[in-house]
Short mmCIF file of C-alpha atoms in Angstrom, two decimals:
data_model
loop_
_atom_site.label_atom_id
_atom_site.label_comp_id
_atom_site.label_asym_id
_atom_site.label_seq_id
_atom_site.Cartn_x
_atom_site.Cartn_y
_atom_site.Cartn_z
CA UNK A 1152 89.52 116.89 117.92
CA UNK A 1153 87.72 114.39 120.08
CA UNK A 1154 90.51 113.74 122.87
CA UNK A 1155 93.34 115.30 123.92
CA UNK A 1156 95.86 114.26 126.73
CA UNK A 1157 97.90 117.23 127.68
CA UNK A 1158 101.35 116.19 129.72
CA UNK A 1159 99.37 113.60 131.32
CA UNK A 1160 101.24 111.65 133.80
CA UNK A 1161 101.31 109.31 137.15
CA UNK A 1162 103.61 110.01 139.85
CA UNK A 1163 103.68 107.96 143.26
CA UNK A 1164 105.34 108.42 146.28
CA UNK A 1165 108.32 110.04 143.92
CA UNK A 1166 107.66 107.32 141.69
CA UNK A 1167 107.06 107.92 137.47
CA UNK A 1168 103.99 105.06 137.54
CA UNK A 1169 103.42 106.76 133.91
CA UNK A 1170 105.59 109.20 132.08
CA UNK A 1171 104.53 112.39 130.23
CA UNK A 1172 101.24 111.63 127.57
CA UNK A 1173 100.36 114.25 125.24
CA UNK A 1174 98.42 112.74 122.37
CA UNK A 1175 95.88 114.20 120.58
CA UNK A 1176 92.91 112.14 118.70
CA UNK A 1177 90.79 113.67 115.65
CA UNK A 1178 87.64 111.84 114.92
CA UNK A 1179 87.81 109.35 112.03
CA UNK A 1180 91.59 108.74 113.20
CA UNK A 1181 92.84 105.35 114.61
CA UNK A 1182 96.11 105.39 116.74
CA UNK A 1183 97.88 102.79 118.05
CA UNK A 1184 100.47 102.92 121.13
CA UNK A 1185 102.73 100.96 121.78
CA UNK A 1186 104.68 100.37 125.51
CA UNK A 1187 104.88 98.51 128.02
CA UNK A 1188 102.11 96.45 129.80
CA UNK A 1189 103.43 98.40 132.99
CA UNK A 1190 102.40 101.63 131.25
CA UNK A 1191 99.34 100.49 130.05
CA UNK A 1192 97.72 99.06 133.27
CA UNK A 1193 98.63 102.78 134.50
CA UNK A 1194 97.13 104.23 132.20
CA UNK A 1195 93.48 102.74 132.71
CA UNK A 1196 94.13 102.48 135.80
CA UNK A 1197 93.92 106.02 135.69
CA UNK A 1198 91.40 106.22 133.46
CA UNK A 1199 89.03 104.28 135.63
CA UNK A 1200 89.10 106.97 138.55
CA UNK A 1201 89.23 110.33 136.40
CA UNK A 1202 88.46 112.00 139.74
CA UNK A 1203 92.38 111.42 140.34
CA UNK A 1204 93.22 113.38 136.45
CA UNK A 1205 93.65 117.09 137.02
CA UNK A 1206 90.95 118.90 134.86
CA UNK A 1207 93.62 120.40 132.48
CA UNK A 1208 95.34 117.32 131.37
CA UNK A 1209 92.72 115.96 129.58
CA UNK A 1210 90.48 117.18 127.07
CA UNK A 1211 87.21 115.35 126.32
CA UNK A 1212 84.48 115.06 123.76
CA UNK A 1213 81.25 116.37 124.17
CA UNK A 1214 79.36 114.59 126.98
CA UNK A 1215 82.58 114.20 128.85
CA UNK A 1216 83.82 110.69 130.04
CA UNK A 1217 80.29 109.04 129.48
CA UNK A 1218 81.26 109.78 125.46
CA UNK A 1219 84.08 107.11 126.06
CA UNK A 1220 84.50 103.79 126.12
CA UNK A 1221 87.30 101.38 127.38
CA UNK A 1222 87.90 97.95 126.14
CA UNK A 1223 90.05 95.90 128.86
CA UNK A 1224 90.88 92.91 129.19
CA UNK A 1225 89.39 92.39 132.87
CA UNK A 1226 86.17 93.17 131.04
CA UNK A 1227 83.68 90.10 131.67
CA UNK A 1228 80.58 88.11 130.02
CA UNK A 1229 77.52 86.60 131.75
CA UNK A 1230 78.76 83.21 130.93
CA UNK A 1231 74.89 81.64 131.08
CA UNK A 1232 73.52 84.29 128.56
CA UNK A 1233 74.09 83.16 125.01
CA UNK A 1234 75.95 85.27 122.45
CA UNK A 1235 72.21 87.06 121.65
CA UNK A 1236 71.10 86.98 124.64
CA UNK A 1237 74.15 89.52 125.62
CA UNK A 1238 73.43 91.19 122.38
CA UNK A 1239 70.17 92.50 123.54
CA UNK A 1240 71.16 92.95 127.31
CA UNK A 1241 74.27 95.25 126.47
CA UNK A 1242 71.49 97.31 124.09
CA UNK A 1243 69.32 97.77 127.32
CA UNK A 1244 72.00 98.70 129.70
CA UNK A 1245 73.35 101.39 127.16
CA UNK A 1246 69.74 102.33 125.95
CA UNK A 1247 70.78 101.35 122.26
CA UNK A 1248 69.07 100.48 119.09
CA UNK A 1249 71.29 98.56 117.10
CA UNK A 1250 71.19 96.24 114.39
CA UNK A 1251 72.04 92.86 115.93
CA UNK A 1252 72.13 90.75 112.81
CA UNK A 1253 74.85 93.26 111.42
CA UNK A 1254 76.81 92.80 114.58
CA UNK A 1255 76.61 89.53 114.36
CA UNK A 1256 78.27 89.77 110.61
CA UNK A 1257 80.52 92.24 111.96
CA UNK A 1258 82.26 89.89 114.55
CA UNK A 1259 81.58 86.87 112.93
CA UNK A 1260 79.64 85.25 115.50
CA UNK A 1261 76.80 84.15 113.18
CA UNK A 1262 76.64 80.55 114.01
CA UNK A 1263 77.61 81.65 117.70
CA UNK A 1264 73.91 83.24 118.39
CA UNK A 1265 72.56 80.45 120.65
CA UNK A 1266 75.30 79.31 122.17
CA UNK A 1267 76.09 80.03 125.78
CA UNK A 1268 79.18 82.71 126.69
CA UNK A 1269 80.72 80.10 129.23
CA UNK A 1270 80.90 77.57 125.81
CA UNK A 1271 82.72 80.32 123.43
CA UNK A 1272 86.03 79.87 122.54
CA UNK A 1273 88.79 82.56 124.06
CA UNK A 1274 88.38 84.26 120.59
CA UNK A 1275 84.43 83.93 120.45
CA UNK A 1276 84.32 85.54 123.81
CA UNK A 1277 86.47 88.95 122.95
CA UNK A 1278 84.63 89.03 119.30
CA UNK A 1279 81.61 89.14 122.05
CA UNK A 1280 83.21 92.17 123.82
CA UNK A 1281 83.58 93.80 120.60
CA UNK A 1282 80.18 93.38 119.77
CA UNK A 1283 79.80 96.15 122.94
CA UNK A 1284 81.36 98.31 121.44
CA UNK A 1285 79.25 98.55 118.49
CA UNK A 1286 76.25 98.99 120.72
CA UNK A 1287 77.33 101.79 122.83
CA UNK A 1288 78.54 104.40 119.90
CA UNK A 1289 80.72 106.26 122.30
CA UNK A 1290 82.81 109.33 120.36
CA UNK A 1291 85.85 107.80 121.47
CA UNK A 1292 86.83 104.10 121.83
CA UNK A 1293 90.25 102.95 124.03
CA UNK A 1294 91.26 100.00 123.60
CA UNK A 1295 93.29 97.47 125.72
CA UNK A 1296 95.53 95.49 123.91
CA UNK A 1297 92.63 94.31 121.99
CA UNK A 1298 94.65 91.62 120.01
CA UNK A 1299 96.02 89.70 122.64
CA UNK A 1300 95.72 85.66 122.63
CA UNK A 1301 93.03 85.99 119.41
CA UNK A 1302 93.42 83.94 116.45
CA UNK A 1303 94.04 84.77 112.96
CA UNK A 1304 89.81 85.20 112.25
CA UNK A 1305 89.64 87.39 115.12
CA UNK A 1306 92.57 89.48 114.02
CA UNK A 1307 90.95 89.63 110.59
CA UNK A 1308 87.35 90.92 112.86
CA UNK A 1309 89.46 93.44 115.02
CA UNK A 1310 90.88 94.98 112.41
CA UNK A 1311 87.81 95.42 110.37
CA UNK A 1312 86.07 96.29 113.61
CA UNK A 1313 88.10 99.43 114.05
CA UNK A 1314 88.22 100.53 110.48
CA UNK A 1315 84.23 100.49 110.57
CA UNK A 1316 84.55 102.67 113.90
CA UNK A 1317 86.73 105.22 112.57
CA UNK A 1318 84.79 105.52 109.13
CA UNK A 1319 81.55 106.11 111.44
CA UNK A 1320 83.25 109.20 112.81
CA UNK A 1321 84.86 107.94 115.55
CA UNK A 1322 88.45 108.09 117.73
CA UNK A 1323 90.31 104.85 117.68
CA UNK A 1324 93.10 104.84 120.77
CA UNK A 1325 94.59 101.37 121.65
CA UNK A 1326 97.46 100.27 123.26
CA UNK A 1327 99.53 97.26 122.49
CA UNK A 1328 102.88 95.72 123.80
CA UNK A 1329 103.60 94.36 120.48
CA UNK A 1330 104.98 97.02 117.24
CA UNK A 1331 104.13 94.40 115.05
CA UNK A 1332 100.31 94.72 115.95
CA UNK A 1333 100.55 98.84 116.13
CA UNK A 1334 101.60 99.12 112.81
CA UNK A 1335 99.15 96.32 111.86
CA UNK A 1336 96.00 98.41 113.49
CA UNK A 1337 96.56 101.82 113.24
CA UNK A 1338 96.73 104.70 111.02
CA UNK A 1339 99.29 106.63 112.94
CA UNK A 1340 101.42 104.37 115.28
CA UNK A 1341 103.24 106.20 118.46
CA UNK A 1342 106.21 104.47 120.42
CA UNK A 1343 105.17 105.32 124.22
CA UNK A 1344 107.91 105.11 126.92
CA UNK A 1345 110.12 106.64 129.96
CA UNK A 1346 111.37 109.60 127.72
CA UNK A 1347 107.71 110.07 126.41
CA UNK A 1348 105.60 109.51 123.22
CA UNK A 1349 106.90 110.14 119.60
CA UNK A 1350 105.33 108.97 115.91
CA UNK A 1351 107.51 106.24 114.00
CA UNK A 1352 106.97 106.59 110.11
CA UNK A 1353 105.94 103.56 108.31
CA UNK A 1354 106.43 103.48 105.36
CA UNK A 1355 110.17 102.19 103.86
CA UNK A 1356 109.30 104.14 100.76
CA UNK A 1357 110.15 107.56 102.61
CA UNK A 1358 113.17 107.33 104.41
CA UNK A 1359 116.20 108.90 104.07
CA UNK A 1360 117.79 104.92 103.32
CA UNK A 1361 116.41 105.97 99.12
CA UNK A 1362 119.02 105.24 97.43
CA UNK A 1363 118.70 106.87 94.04
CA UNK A 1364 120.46 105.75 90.58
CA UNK A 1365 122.47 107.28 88.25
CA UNK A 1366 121.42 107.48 84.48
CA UNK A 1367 122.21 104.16 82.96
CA UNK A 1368 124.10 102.56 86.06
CA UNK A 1369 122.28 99.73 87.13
CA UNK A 1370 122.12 97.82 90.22
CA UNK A 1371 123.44 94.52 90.52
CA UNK A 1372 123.37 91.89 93.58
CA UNK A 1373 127.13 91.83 94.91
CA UNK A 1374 127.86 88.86 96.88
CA UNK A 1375 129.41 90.06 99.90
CA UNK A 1376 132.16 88.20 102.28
CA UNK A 1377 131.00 87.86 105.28
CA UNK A 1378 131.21 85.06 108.42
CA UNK A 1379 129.31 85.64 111.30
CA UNK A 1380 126.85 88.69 112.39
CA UNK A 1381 127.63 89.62 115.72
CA UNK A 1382 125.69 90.49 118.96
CA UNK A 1383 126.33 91.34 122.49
CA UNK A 1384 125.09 90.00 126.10
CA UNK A 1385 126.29 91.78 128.98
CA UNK A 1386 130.19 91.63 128.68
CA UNK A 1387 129.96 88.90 125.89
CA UNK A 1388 129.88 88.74 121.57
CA UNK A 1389 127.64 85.91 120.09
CA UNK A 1390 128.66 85.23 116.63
CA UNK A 1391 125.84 84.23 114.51
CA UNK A 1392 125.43 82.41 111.06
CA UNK A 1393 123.11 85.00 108.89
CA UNK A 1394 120.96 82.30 108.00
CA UNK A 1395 120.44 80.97 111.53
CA UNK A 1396 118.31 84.62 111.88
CA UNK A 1397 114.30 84.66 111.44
CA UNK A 1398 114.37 88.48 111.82
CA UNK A 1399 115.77 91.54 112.83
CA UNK A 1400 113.52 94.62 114.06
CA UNK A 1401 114.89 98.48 114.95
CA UNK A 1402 113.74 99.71 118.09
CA UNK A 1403 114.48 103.03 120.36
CA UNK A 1404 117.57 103.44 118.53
CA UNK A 1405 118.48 100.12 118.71
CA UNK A 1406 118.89 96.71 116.74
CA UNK A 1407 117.84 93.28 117.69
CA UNK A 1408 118.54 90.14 115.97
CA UNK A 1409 116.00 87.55 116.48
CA UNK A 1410 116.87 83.54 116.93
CA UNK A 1411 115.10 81.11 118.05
CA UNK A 1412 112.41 83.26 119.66
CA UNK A 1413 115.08 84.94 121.50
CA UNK A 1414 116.52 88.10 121.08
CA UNK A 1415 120.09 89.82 121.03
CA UNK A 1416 121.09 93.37 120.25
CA UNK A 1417 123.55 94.18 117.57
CA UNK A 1418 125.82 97.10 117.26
CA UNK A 1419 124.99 97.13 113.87
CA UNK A 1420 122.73 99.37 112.45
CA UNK A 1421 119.35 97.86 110.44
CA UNK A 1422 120.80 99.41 107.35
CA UNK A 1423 124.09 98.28 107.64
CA UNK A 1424 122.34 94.92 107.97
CA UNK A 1425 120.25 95.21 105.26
CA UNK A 1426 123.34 96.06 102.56
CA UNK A 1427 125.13 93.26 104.36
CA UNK A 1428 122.68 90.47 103.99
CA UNK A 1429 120.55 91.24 101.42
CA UNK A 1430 122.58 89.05 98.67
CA UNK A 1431 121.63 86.42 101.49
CA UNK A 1432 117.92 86.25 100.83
CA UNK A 1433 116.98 89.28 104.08
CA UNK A 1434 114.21 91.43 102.55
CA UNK A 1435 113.45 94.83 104.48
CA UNK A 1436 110.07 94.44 104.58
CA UNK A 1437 109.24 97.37 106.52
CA UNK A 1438 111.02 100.45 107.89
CA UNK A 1439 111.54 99.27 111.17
CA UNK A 1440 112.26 94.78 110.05
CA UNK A 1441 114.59 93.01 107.72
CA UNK A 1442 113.80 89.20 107.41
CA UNK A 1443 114.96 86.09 106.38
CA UNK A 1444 113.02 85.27 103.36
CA UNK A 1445 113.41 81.43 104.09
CA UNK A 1446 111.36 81.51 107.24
CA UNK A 1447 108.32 83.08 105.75
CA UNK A 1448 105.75 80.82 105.37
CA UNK A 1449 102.47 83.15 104.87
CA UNK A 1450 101.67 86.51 103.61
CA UNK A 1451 98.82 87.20 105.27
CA UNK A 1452 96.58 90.42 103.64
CA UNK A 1453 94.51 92.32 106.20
CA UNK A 1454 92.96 94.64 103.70
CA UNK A 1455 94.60 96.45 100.80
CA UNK A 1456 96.58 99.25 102.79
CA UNK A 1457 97.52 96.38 106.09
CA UNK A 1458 100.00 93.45 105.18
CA UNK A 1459 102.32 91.10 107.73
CA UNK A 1460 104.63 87.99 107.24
CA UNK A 1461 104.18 85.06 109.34
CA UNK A 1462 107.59 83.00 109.68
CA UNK A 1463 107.79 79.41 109.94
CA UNK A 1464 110.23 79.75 113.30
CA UNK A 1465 108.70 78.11 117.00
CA UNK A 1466 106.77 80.43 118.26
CA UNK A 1467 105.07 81.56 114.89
CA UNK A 1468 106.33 85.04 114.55
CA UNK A 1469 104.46 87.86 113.03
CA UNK A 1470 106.36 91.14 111.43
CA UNK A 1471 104.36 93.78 109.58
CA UNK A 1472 104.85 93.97 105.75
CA UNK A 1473 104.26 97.70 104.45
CA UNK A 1474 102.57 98.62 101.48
CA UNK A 1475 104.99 99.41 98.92
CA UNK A 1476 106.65 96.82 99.72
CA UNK A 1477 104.08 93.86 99.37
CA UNK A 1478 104.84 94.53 95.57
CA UNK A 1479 108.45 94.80 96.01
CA UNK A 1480 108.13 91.07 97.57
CA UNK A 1481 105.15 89.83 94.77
CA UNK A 1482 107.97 90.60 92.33
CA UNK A 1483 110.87 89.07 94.01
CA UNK A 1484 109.43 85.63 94.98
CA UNK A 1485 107.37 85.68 91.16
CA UNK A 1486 103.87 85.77 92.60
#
């Protein structure tokens, strides 16, 4: 074990500021969290004056809070240093030796070296902050919603950035607003919110939804009758053509149809939906999303074990694409 919170909570003024955390991290492990930004300010919030955390609630590594470090996004450059310049300041303030041309590889910031923080791109600057991280080689690593506003090379840097943590011997915490980018970063992905913390399986391949085949009977596409799928607002049904839906993602017990970058929630369950309007070109391409096949535009491969889709709707949607099933969709669209 390397961390361990232990019923760690918030509580102002008779006020739940954070609910109930017990989480435990092994070394080598990344975890991702997902909640609400509310939660998550809390939560470093908290972290950032341990003197308010009662002794027993959490459990650290070996060389106590100084074995830790926190990515946030508040987290600032020296804009008039260059990219190597901050390189070899950040290894004097944390009394490092590190390798600064591997760094360099390692966040992709190669023909960044010379050039001043201030001039870096919103993405150059938090593959900078990154680059921190590899210099200090803390036990444990938290991580703010590392992901937000960076582009797809960044993503593709983040993502490696962890894995190379974790193999080093590392704990990988983060916490992220988004499900899609939990499942896409960690191992082990936890759903964080008022009624506490609980691990969402992620894999399709072992749910209960198996449906297994008789000798000999095979299974054929029916083409089911159906009009409109409905969803509710308030004290009102929406009736919506299947094929105006990108997506549709299960959540807390709850579904959610997704048009136009807004959403709705359905009565229906996701695998109702799925037998529904699967002759209709949906593919469930993960345990927790069923999409529209004719609003992907890109599969986009992380690594071999880390998949997503990337629709063609506004605002650019991403959905995470699990492992078995990245062959189950190779073979369906003849790739």
């Amino acid at each position: 074990m390397a961390i361990s919170f232990n019923r760690l909570k918030k509580i102002e003024k008779n006020t739940v500021l954070l609910p109930e955390l017990s989480l435990t991290v092994q070394t080598g492990e990344i975890i991702a969290v997902q909640c609400e930004n509310e939660y998550i300010g809390h939560f470093f919030e908290l972290l950032n004056q341990p003197h308010q955390i009662k002794k027993e609630a959490i459990t650290l590594p070996e060389g106590g809070f100084q074995s830790v470090y926190l990515f946030q996004q508040t987290d600032g450059l020296y804009k008039r240093l260059t990219v190597m310049q901050m390189l070899k300041f950040w290894c004097k303030l944390y009394q490092k030796q590190a390798d600064l041309e591997l760094i360099l590889n390692l966040c992709e910031l190669q023909t960044c070296a010379t050039k001043k923080a201030k001039l870096l791109t919103r993405s150059e600057q938090c593959r900078l902050l990154f680059a921190s991280a590899l210099i200090q080689q803390a036990a444990v690593y938290i991580f703010e919603d590392p992901s937000l506003s960076l582009d797809l090379q960044s993503k593709h840097v983040l993502h490696n950035l962890l894995i190379h943590l974790a193999d080093r011997g590392a704990a990988v915490l983060l916490f992220t607003p988004t499900l899609e980018e939990a499942i896409r970063l960690g191992h082990s992905v936890y759903r964080y919110s008022n009624r506490g913390i609980r691990q969402l399986e992620q894999d399709i391949e072992d749910t209960e939804d198996t449906v297994e085949e008789k000798p000999g009977e095979e299974m054929s596409s029916i083409q089911v009758q159906l009009d409109k799928i409905s969803a509710k607002i308030e004290d009102k049904i929406i009736l919506f053509n299947p094929l105006e839906i990108d997506y549709i993602e299960a959540r807390d017990g709850q579904t959610y149809l997704f048009v136009n970058d807004e959403e709705f929630a359905s009565s229906n369950t996701i695998k109702t939906l799925e037998e529904r309007l699967e002759p209709l070109g949906f593919f469930r391409c993960h345990r927790s999303y069923l999409v529209n096949l004719q609003r992907v535009r890109e599969i986009i491969i992380w690594s071999k074990n880390s998949y997503s889709l990337r629709l063609d709707n506004p605002p650019g949607s991403t959905i995470p694409l699990s492992k078995g099933n990245y062959s189950k969709l190779k073979e369906l669209i003849h790739l």
